[in-house]
Coordinates of C-alpha atoms and ligand atoms in Angstrom, one line a residue:
M18 CA 24.5 -4.7 38.7
K19 CA 23.8 -5.0 34.8
A20 CA 22.4 -8.0 32.8
T21 CA 21.5 -8.8 29.4
A22 CA 19.0 -11.2 28.1
V23 CA 17.7 -12.3 24.5
A24 CA 14.3 -13.2 24.0
P25 CA 12.2 -14.5 20.7
A26 CA 9.0 -13.1 19.5
N27 CA 6.3 -15.9 19.1
I28 CA 3.5 -16.8 16.9
A29 CA 0.4 -17.8 18.1
F30 CA -1.4 -20.7 16.7
I31 CA -4.4 -20.3 19.0
K32 CA -4.5 -16.4 19.9
Y33 CA -5.0 -14.3 22.9
W34 CA -7.3 -11.7 22.1
G35 CA -9.4 -10.1 25.2
K36 CA -8.5 -9.7 28.8
K37 CA -11.0 -10.8 31.5
D38 CA -8.7 -8.7 33.7
A39 CA -7.0 -5.9 32.1
E40 CA -4.9 -4.9 34.9
Q41 CA -3.7 -8.5 35.5
R42 CA -3.4 -9.0 32.0
L43 CA -5.2 -12.4 32.3
A44 CA -6.7 -13.8 29.0
Y45 CA -10.3 -15.0 28.2
N46 CA -8.7 -18.1 26.8
D47 CA -5.7 -20.1 26.6
S48 CA -3.1 -20.0 23.9
I49 CA -0.5 -21.9 22.2
S50 CA 2.5 -20.6 20.2
M51 CA 5.8 -21.4 18.9
N52 CA 9.2 -19.2 19.6
L53 CA 10.7 -17.8 16.5
S54 CA 14.6 -18.2 15.9
A55 CA 15.1 -15.2 13.7
C56 CA 13.1 -12.4 15.5
L57 CA 14.9 -11.5 18.7
T58 CA 15.3 -8.6 21.1
T59 CA 18.1 -8.1 23.2
V60 CA 17.7 -6.1 26.4
T61 CA 20.4 -4.8 28.8
V62 CA 19.4 -3.4 32.1
D63 CA 21.9 -1.6 34.6
F64 CA 20.5 -0.8 38.0
S65 CA 22.9 1.9 39.8
E66 CA 22.8 4.7 42.3
K67 CA 24.3 7.0 39.5
Y68 CA 21.1 7.3 37.7
R69 CA 18.6 9.8 39.0
Q70 CA 15.6 8.3 37.1
D71 CA 15.0 5.5 34.8
E72 CA 16.7 5.9 31.3
V73 CA 14.9 4.3 28.5
D74 CA 16.2 4.3 25.2
L75 CA 13.1 3.1 23.3
K76 CA 10.6 3.6 20.8
L77 CA 8.2 1.6 22.7
A78 CA 6.0 3.3 25.4
E79 CA 8.4 4.4 27.9
S80 CA 5.7 4.5 30.6
R81 CA 4.9 1.0 30.1
V82 CA 8.8 -0.1 30.5
V83 CA 9.1 2.3 33.6
E84 CA 5.9 0.4 35.3
H85 CA 7.6 -2.9 34.5
L86 CA 11.0 -1.9 36.3
E87 CA 8.7 -0.8 39.0
R88 CA 7.2 -4.2 39.7
I89 CA 10.8 -5.7 39.6
R90 CA 11.9 -3.1 42.0
R91 CA 8.9 -3.7 44.2
R92 CA 9.8 -7.6 44.2
A93 CA 13.3 -7.2 45.0
K94 CA 12.6 -4.5 47.8
K95 CA 15.4 -2.2 46.2
R96 CA 15.1 1.6 45.4
L97 CA 17.5 1.9 42.7
F98 CA 16.8 3.5 39.1
A99 CA 18.0 1.7 35.8
R100 CA 19.0 2.3 32.4
V101 CA 17.5 0.1 29.6
A102 CA 18.8 -0.3 26.3
S103 CA 17.3 -2.8 23.6
R104 CA 17.9 -3.8 20.0
T105 CA 15.5 -5.7 17.9
N106 CA 16.5 -7.5 14.7
F107 CA 12.9 -7.4 13.0
P108 CA 10.4 -4.7 12.0
I109 CA 8.7 -3.7 15.4
A110 CA 5.0 -3.2 16.1
A111 CA 4.0 -4.9 12.7
G112 CA 2.2 -7.6 14.1
I113 CA 5.2 -9.9 14.8
A114 CA 5.0 -9.7 18.5
S115 CA 7.9 -7.2 19.3
S116 CA 6.3 -6.5 22.7
A117 CA 6.5 -10.1 23.5
S118 CA 10.1 -10.5 22.8
F119 CA 11.1 -7.2 24.4
F120 CA 9.1 -7.7 27.8
A121 CA 10.3 -11.3 27.9
A122 CA 14.0 -10.1 27.5
L123 CA 13.5 -7.2 30.0
S124 CA 11.8 -9.3 32.6
L125 CA 14.8 -11.7 32.6
A126 CA 17.5 -9.3 32.3
A127 CA 16.3 -6.8 35.0
S128 CA 15.2 -9.6 37.6
Q129 CA 18.8 -10.8 37.0
A130 CA 20.3 -7.3 37.4
I131 CA 18.6 -6.7 40.4
G132 CA 19.7 -9.7 42.2
L133 CA 16.5 -11.9 41.9
N134 CA 17.0 -15.6 40.8
L135 CA 13.3 -16.5 39.6
P136 CA 11.9 -19.7 38.4
E137 CA 10.7 -19.9 34.8
K138 CA 7.1 -19.8 35.9
T139 CA 7.4 -16.6 37.9
L140 CA 9.4 -15.0 35.2
S141 CA 6.7 -15.7 33.1
E142 CA 4.0 -14.3 35.3
I143 CA 6.1 -11.1 35.4
A144 CA 6.8 -10.9 31.7
R145 CA 2.8 -11.5 31.2
L146 CA 2.2 -8.0 33.3
G147 CA 4.3 -6.2 30.7
S148 CA 2.6 -7.5 27.7
G149 CA 0.1 -10.7 27.7
S150 CA 2.0 -12.6 24.7
A151 CA 5.2 -12.3 26.6
C152 CA 4.8 -14.8 28.9
R153 CA 4.9 -17.1 26.0
S154 CA 8.4 -16.1 24.9
I155 CA 10.0 -17.2 28.5
P156 CA 9.7 -21.1 28.1
D157 CA 11.5 -22.9 25.3
G158 CA 10.0 -24.3 22.0
F159 CA 6.2 -24.7 21.7
V160 CA 4.6 -23.1 24.3
K161 CA 0.9 -22.8 26.0
W162 CA -0.3 -19.8 28.0
Q163 CA -2.7 -21.1 30.6
G164 CA -4.0 -18.7 33.7
T165 CA -1.2 -16.8 35.2
A166 CA 1.9 -18.4 33.2
A167 CA 3.0 -20.4 30.2
R168 CA 4.8 -23.5 30.0
S169 CA 6.7 -25.5 27.4
L170 CA 4.6 -28.3 25.8
Y171 CA 7.5 -29.4 23.6
K172 CA 11.2 -28.3 23.4
E173 CA 12.1 -26.4 20.2
D174 CA 13.6 -29.7 18.5
Y175 CA 10.7 -31.5 18.6
W176 CA 9.0 -30.7 15.2
D177 CA 10.9 -28.9 12.5
L178 CA 8.3 -26.4 11.4
R179 CA 9.1 -23.2 9.8
D180 CA 7.3 -20.0 10.2
I181 CA 8.2 -18.0 6.9
V182 CA 7.3 -14.3 7.7
I183 CA 6.3 -12.2 4.7
I184 CA 6.9 -8.6 5.5
V185 CA 4.1 -6.9 3.2
S186 CA 4.7 -3.8 5.5
S187 CA 7.0 -2.6 8.1
K188 CA 5.2 0.3 9.1
I189 CA 4.5 0.9 12.7
K190 CA 0.6 -0.2 13.1
K191 CA -1.3 2.6 14.2
D192 CA -3.8 0.5 16.6
G193 CA -1.8 -1.8 19.0
S194 CA -3.1 -4.9 20.3
S195 CA -3.8 -3.3 23.8
S196 CA -6.2 -0.9 22.4
G197 CA -7.7 -3.6 19.6
M198 CA -8.6 -6.2 22.1
A199 CA -9.9 -3.7 24.7
G200 CA -13.2 -3.8 22.6
V201 CA -13.6 -7.6 22.3
L202 CA -16.6 -7.9 24.1
T203 CA -18.4 -5.5 21.3
S204 CA -18.2 -8.4 18.7
P205 CA -21.0 -10.4 18.6
L206 CA -19.0 -13.1 17.3
F207 CA -16.9 -13.0 20.5
P208 CA -19.2 -15.5 22.7
A209 CA -19.4 -18.1 20.2
R210 CA -15.5 -18.0 19.7
L211 CA -15.1 -18.5 23.4
K212 CA -17.5 -21.4 23.3
N213 CA -15.8 -23.2 20.6
L214 CA -12.3 -22.5 21.7
P215 CA -11.7 -25.2 24.3
S216 CA -12.4 -28.0 21.6
R217 CA -10.1 -26.1 19.2
L218 CA -7.4 -25.9 21.5
A219 CA -7.9 -29.6 22.3
R220 CA -7.5 -30.7 18.6
L221 CA -4.5 -28.4 18.2
E222 CA -2.8 -30.0 21.1
K223 CA -3.7 -33.5 19.4
A224 CA -2.3 -32.6 16.0
L225 CA 1.0 -31.3 17.7
Q226 CA 1.2 -34.4 19.7
Q227 CA 0.8 -36.5 16.5
K228 CA 2.6 -34.4 14.4
N229 CA -0.4 -34.4 12.0
F230 CA 0.5 -31.5 10.0
P231 CA -2.7 -31.1 7.5
S232 CA -4.8 -31.1 10.7
F233 CA -2.4 -28.8 12.6
G234 CA -2.6 -26.4 9.3
E235 CA -6.5 -26.3 9.2
I236 CA -6.9 -25.5 12.7
I237 CA -4.3 -22.6 12.7
E238 CA -5.9 -21.1 9.7
A239 CA -9.5 -21.3 10.8
E240 CA -7.9 -19.5 14.1
A241 CA -6.4 -16.9 12.3
L242 CA -9.4 -16.2 10.2
E243 CA -11.9 -16.0 13.0
L244 CA -9.5 -13.7 15.0
H245 CA -9.7 -11.2 12.2
Q246 CA -13.6 -11.4 11.8
V247 CA -13.9 -10.9 15.7
M248 CA -11.7 -7.7 15.1
M249 CA -13.5 -6.5 11.9
T250 CA -16.8 -7.1 13.9
Q251 CA -15.9 -4.9 17.1
K252 CA -17.3 -1.7 17.5
P253 CA -15.4 0.1 16.4
P254 CA -14.0 -2.3 13.8
F255 CA -10.0 -3.1 13.4
F256 CA -8.8 -3.8 10.4
Y257 CA -5.2 -5.4 10.1
L258 CA -5.2 -7.0 6.8
Q259 CA -4.1 -5.1 3.4
P260 CA -4.7 -6.3 0.0
K261 CA -1.1 -7.9 -0.4
T262 CA -2.3 -9.8 2.5
W263 CA -5.1 -11.3 0.9
E264 CA -3.2 -11.8 -2.1
I265 CA -0.5 -14.1 -0.2
I266 CA -3.5 -15.8 1.5
N267 CA -4.8 -16.7 -2.0
R268 CA -1.4 -17.8 -3.4
V269 CA -1.2 -20.2 -0.2
F270 CA -4.6 -21.7 -1.1
E271 CA -3.3 -22.2 -4.8
W272 CA -0.1 -23.6 -3.7
R273 CA -1.7 -26.1 -1.5
H274 CA -4.1 -27.1 -4.5
L275 CA -0.9 -27.7 -6.3
G276 CA 0.3 -30.4 -3.5
L277 CA 2.6 -28.1 -1.3
P278 CA 1.6 -28.3 2.3
V279 CA 1.6 -24.9 3.4
Y280 CA -0.8 -22.9 5.9
F281 CA -1.1 -19.5 7.2
T282 CA -1.6 -17.5 10.5
I283 CA -1.7 -13.8 10.8
D284 CA -1.5 -11.8 14.1
A285 CA -2.7 -8.0 14.7
G286 CA -0.9 -6.8 11.5
P287 CA -0.8 -7.3 7.8
N288 CA 2.0 -9.7 7.7
P289 CA 1.2 -13.3 6.9
H290 CA 3.1 -16.1 8.6
L291 CA 3.3 -19.0 6.3
I292 CA 3.7 -22.3 8.4
I293 CA 5.4 -25.2 6.6
E294 CA 7.4 -28.5 7.5
G295 CA 11.3 -28.0 7.3
K296 CA 11.2 -31.0 4.4
N297 CA 8.9 -28.7 2.3
S298 CA 10.5 -25.3 2.9
V299 CA 12.7 -25.3 0.0
R300 CA 9.7 -26.0 -2.5
L301 CA 8.3 -23.0 -0.7
Q302 CA 11.3 -20.7 -1.1
Q303 CA 11.0 -21.6 -4.8
Q304 CA 7.6 -20.1 -5.0
L305 CA 8.2 -17.2 -2.9
K306 CA 10.6 -15.9 -5.5
S307 CA 7.5 -14.9 -7.5
L308 CA 6.0 -12.6 -4.9
K309 CA 6.2 -9.2 -6.2
D310 CA 6.3 -5.9 -4.1
I311 CA 6.9 -7.2 -0.6
E312 CA 9.5 -5.8 1.9
G313 CA 11.2 -9.0 2.9
I314 CA 11.0 -12.5 4.3
I315 CA 12.1 -13.8 7.7
D316 CA 12.7 -17.5 7.8
N317 CA 12.1 -18.9 11.3
Q318 CA 12.5 -22.4 13.2
P319 CA 11.3 -23.2 16.4
A320 CA 13.5 -21.5 19.3
K321 CA 14.4 -21.5 22.8
G322 CA 12.9 -19.0 25.0
A323 CA 14.5 -16.0 26.9
R324 CA 18.1 -16.7 27.9
L325 CA 20.9 -14.6 29.5
S326 CA 23.9 -13.4 27.2
E327 CA 27.4 -11.9 28.1
K328 CA 27.0 -9.4 25.3
H329 CA 25.9 -6.1 27.1
L330 CA 24.4 -3.6 25.0
F331 CA 26.3 -0.8 26.9
Ligands
DP6_2 C1 -2.9 -10.9 18.1 O1 0.4 -9.4 24.1 O2 0.7 -7.5 22.4 O3 -0.8 -11.4 18.9 O4 -1.2 -7.8 26.3 O5 -2.2 -6.0 25.6 O6 0.3 -6.2 25.4 P1 -1.1 -6.8 25.3 O7 -1.3 -7.6 24.1 P2 -0.4 -8.3 23.3 O8 -1.1 -9.0 22.1 C2 -1.2 -10.2 21.3 C3 -2.2 -10.4 20.3 C4 -2.1 -11.2 19.1 C5 -2.5 -12.9 19.4 C6 -1.4 -13.5 20.3 O9 0.0 -13.3 20.2 O10 -1.8 -14.4 20.9

């Protein structure tokens, strides 16, 4: 009863920040994201009578993983413990949704291992209970999370966008998204954000549909800046951006001024994601050579969602 799954992290263009139902991990608003080809988590799950308890060899909160296994056991009506191993090929907990790729891969691997053959929507719903943004790492390509589950708007080959992540710090952040967003209602900006989001979502979906990159880029930047204004005006406030993050934001404005169409977005961490069309990415790579004191660069294309793999980790 062993299965392995690989799932990508995703970058949100319209962000999830705030739960209207914390236990069910239901978001106040819909969100839209793209799966990242170079940020992958592999999870192997083995259910067996030989385990006396769940064995989880992870840096991530173990109790959250055991709770998730419990959900899957309940659904399968089986009382077997599991061994879980995972491998992530990018910095975890640094604002690149490692909990998203982890819980998406865990949901697929564990449900398969225990003998459940679930449709995509159900898998997305289960992944959401582990970490909200994980529901968006189940379907392929460009994804919308609406209500209880996420679905694919367009496959990964629809638009050759790149997400170049600049790792300014790979240190584990001290404030995770769950605790950060718990105080969202204390920001006086949040009601205005919620009111304006349906129109922003509609404009982003239109820009996606028309592959209108300048319009797309303006919307995702406004969205990222608004997210961080909400975070900073919560009580207590949350600061994820570092001086280096601001430096890169300013460089993005400069590059654009010089005629290179590149935009940024940022999640709950200091690492900016530079969004550019594939046809211009070589020009951006040239410019990135001048960046000093960064820890690394991850070059992503749109990717498929969670999938099974034959290569078990143990
Ligand atoms: C800023 O999905 O990590 O990346 O549901 O509490 O696990 P939990 O939160 P999580 O939050 C992601 C927040 C974000 C925006 C986004 O990905 O939409």
